[in-house]
Backbone as numpy.savetxt, mean C-alpha at the origin, in Angstrom:
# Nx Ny Nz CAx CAy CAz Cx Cy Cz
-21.48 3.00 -9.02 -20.64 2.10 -9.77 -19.66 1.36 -8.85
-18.69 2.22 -8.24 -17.83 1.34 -7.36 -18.31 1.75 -5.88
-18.42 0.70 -5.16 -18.79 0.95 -3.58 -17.55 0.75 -2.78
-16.31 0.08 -3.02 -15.32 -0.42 -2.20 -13.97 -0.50 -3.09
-13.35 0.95 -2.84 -11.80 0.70 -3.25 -11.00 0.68 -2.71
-9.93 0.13 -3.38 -8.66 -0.05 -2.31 -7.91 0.92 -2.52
-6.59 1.53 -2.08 -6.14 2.78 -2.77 -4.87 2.18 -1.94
-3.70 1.32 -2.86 -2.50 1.79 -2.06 -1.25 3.20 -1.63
-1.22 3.49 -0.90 -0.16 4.34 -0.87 1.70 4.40 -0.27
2.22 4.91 -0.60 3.44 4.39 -0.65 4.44 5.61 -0.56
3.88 6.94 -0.24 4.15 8.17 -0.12 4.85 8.85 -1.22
4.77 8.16 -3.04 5.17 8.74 -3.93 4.18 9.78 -4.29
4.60 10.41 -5.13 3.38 11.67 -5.94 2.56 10.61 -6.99
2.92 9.41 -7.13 1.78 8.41 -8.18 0.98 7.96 -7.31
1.41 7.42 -5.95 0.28 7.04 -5.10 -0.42 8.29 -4.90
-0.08 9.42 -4.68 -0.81 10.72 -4.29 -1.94 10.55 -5.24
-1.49 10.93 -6.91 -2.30 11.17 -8.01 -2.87 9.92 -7.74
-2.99 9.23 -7.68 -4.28 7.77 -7.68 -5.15 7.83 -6.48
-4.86 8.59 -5.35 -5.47 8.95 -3.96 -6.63 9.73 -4.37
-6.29 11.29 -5.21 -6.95 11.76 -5.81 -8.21 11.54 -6.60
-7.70 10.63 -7.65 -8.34 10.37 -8.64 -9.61 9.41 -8.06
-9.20 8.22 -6.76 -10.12 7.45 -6.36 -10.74 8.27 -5.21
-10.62 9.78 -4.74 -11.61 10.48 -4.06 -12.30 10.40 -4.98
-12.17 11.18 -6.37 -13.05 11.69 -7.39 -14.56 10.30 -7.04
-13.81 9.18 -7.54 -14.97 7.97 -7.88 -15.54 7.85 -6.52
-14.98 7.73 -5.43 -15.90 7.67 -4.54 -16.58 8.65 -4.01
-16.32 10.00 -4.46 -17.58 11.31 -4.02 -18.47 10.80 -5.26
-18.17 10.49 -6.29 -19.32 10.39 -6.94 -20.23 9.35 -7.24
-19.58 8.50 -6.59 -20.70 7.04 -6.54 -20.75 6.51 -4.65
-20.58 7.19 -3.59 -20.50 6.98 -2.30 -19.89 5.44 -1.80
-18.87 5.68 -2.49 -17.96 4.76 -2.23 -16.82 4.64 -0.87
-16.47 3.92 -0.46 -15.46 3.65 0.66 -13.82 3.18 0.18
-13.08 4.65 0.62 -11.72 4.12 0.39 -10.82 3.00 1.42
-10.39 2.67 1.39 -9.37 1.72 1.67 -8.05 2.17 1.59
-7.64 3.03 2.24 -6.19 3.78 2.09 -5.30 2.12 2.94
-4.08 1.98 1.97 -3.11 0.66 2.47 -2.43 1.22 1.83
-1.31 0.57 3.27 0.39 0.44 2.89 0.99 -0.16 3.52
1.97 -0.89 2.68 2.69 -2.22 2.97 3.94 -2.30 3.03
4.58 -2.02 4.00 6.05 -1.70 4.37 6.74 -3.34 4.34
7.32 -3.17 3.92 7.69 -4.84 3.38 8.61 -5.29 4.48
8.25 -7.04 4.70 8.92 -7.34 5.98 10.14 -7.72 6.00
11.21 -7.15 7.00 12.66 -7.26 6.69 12.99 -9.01 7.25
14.13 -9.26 6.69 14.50 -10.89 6.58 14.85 -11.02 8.00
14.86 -12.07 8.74 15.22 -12.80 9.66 16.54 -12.25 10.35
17.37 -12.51 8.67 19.06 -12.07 9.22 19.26 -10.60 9.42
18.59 -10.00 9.15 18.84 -8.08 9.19 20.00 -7.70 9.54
20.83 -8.66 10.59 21.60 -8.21 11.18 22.67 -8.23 10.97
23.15 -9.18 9.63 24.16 -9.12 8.77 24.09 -7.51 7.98
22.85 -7.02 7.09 23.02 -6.16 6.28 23.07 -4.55 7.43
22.90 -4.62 8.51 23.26 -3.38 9.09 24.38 -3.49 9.92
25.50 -4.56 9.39 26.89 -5.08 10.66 26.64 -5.49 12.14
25.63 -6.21 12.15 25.32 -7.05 13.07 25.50 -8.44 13.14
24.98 -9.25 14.42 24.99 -10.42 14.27 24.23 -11.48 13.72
25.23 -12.08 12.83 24.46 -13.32 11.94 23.43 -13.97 12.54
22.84 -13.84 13.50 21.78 -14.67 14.49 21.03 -14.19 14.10
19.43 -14.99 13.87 18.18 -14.47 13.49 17.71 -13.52 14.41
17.11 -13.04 14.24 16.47 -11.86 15.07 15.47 -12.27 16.47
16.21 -11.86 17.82 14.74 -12.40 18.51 13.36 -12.23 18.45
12.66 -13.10 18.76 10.88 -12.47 19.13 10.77 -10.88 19.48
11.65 -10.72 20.44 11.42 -9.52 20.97 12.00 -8.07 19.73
13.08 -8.52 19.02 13.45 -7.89 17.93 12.37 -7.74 17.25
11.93 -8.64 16.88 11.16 -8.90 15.38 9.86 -7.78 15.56
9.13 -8.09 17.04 8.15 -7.40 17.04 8.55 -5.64 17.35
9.34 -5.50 17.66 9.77 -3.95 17.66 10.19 -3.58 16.54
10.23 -4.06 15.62 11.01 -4.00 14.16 9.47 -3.56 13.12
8.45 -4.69 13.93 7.42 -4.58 13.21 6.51 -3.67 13.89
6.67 -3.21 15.00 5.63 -1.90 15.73 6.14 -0.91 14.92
7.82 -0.52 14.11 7.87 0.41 13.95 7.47 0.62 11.91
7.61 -0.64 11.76 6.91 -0.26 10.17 5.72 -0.07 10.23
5.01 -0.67 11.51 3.23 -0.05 11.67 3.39 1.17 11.62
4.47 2.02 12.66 3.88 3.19 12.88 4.33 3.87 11.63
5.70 3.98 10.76 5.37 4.09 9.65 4.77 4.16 8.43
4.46 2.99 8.60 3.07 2.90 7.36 1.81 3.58 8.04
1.24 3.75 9.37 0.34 4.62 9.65 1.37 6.54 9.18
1.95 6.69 9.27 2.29 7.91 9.03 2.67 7.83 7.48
2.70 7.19 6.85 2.80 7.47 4.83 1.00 7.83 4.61
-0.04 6.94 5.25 -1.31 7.24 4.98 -1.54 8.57 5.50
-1.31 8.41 6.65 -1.23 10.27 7.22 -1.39 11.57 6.63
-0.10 11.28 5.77 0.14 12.19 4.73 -0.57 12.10 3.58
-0.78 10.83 3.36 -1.73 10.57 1.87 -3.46 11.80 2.20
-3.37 11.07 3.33 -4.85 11.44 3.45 -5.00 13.21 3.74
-3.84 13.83 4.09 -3.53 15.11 4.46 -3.30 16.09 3.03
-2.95 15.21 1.70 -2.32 15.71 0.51 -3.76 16.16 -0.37
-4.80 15.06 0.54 -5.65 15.03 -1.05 -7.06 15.41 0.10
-8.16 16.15 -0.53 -9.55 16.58 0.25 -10.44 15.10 0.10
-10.49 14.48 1.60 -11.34 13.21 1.51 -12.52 13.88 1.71
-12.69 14.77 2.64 -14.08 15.41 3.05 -15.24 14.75 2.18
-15.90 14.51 2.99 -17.10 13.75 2.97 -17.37 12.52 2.59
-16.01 11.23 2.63 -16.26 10.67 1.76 -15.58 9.25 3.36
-16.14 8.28 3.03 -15.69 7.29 3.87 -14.24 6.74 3.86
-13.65 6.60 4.98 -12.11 6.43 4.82 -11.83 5.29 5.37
-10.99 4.16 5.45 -10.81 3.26 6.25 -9.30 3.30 6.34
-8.34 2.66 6.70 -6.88 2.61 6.70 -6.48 0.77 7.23
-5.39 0.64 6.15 -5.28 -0.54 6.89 -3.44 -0.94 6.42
-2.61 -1.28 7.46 -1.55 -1.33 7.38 -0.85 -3.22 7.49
-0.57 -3.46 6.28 -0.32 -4.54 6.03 1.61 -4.98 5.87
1.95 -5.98 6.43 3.35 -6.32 6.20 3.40 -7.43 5.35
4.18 -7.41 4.67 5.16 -8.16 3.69 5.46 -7.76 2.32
5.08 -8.59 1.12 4.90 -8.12 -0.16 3.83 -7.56 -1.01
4.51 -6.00 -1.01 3.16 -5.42 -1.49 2.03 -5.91 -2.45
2.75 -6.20 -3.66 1.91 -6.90 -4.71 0.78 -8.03 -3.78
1.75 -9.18 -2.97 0.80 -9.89 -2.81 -0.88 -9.37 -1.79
0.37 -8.47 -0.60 -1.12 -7.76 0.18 -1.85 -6.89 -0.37
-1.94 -6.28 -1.57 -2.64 -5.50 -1.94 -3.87 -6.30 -2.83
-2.95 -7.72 -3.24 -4.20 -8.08 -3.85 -5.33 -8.96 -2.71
-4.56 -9.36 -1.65 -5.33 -10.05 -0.70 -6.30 -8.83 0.28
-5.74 -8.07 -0.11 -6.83 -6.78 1.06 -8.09 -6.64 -0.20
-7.36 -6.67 -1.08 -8.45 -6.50 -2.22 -9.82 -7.67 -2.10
-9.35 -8.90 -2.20 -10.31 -9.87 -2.26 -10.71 -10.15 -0.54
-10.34 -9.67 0.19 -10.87 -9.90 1.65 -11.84 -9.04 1.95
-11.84 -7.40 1.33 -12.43 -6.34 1.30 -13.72 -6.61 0.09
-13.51 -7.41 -0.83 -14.31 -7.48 -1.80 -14.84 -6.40 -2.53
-13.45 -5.77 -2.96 -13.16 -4.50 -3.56 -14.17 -4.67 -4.54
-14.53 -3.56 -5.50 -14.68 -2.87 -6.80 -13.40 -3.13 -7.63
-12.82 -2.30 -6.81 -11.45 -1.59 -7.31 -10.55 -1.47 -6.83
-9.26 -1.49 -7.55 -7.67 -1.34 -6.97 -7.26 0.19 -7.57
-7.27 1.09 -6.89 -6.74 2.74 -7.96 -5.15 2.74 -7.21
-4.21 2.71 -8.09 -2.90 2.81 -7.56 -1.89 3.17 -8.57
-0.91 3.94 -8.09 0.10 4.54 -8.71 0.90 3.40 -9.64
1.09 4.05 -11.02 1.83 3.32 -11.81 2.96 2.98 -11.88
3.25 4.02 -10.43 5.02 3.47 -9.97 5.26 4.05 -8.48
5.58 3.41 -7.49 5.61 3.84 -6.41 7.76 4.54 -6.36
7.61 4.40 -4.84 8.78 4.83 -4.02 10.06 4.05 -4.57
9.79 3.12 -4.70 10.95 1.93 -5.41 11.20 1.96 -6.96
11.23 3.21 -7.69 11.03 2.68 -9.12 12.23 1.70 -10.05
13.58 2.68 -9.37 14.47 1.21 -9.93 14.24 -0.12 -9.79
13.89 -0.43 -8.52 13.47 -1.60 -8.00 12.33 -2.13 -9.23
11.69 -1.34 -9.16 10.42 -1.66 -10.23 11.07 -1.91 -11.73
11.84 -1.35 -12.32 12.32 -1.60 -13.54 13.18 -2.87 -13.64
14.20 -3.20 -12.68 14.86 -4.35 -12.59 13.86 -5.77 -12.19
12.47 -5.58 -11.04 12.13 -7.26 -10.89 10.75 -7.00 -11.22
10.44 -6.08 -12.07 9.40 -5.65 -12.45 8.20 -5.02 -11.09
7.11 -4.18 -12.02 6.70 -2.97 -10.79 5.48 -3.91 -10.15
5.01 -3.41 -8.86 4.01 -4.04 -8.04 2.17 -3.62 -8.93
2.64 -2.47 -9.63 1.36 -2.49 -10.20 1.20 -2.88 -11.53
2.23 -3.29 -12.15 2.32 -3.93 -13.04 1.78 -5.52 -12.62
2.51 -6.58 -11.52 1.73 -7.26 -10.89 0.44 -7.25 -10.49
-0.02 -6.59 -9.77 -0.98 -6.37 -9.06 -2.42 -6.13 -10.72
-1.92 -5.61 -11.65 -3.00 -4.84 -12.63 -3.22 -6.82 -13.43
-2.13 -7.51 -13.67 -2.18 -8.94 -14.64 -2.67 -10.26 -12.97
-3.08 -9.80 -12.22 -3.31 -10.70 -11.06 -4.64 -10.58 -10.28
-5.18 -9.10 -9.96 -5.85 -9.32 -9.13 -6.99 -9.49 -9.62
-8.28 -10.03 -8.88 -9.68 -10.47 -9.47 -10.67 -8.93 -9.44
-10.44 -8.23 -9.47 -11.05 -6.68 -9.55 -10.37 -6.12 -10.36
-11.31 -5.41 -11.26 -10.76 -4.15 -11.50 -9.36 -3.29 -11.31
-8.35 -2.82 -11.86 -7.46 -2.04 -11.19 -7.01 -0.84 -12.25
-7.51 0.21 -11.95 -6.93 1.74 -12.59 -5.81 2.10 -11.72
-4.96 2.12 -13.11 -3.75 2.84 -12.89 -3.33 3.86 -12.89
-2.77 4.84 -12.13 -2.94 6.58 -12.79 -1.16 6.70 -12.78
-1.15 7.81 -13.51 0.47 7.71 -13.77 0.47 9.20 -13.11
């Protein structure tokens, strides 16, 4: 049924339970996960909101800023993949920056998903109640399929 899902994670227990649930579908139809996470990219000025200087951030800032949400977001999958038994089942990983909603749906249609399986509320949930949630987006937007697990 599904050959290619995406599975975001975000190191909540909803991304966990949806990690889960999309092993289930892909041991049983030999499907390929897509473990993503999208550490969202900090603004230009950063350096106002941590009492720094109003000056945009150099090149050389920016990219050390962004080696370290890589290595972050490689260590939230880490754990994803450590929480739940992938055994035997194809894994891929892919660590994307900016806005989750939007990269999750673009890994989706680049990957030419099946499926989107993702938590019905990640790490941010206030956040999610005030500008509304990413899988709430992501479920009225993307061109696949998307199960939600709560």
């Amino acid at each position: 049924m599904y050959k290619t899902l995406v599975v975001p994670v975000d190191g909540s227990i909803h991304a966990e339970r949806a990690l889960a649930v999309a092993a289930e579908l892909a041991r049983s139809g030999g499907a390929t996960l897509h473990l993503l996470n999208v550490p969202e990219s900090a603004p230009d000025n950063i350096g106002i909101l941590v009492g720094g200087s109003t000056e945009p951030m150099s090149e050389v800032e920016r990219e050390k800023l962004a080696e370290g949400m890589r290595k972050a977001g490689q260590q939230v999958i880490d754990k994803a993949k450590a929480a739940v038994d992938l055994a035997g089942i194809e894994v891929k990983e892919l660590v994307r920056q900016g806005k989750p909603g939007e990269r999750i749906i673009e890994a989706a249609e680049e990957l030419n998903a099946d499926a989107i399986v993702m938590g019905s509320r990640g790490m941010s949930d206030l956040r999610g109640m005030v500008v509304g949630s990413v899988s709430h987006r992501v479920s009225h937007t993307a061109g696949c399929s998307v199960i939600t697990v709560t």
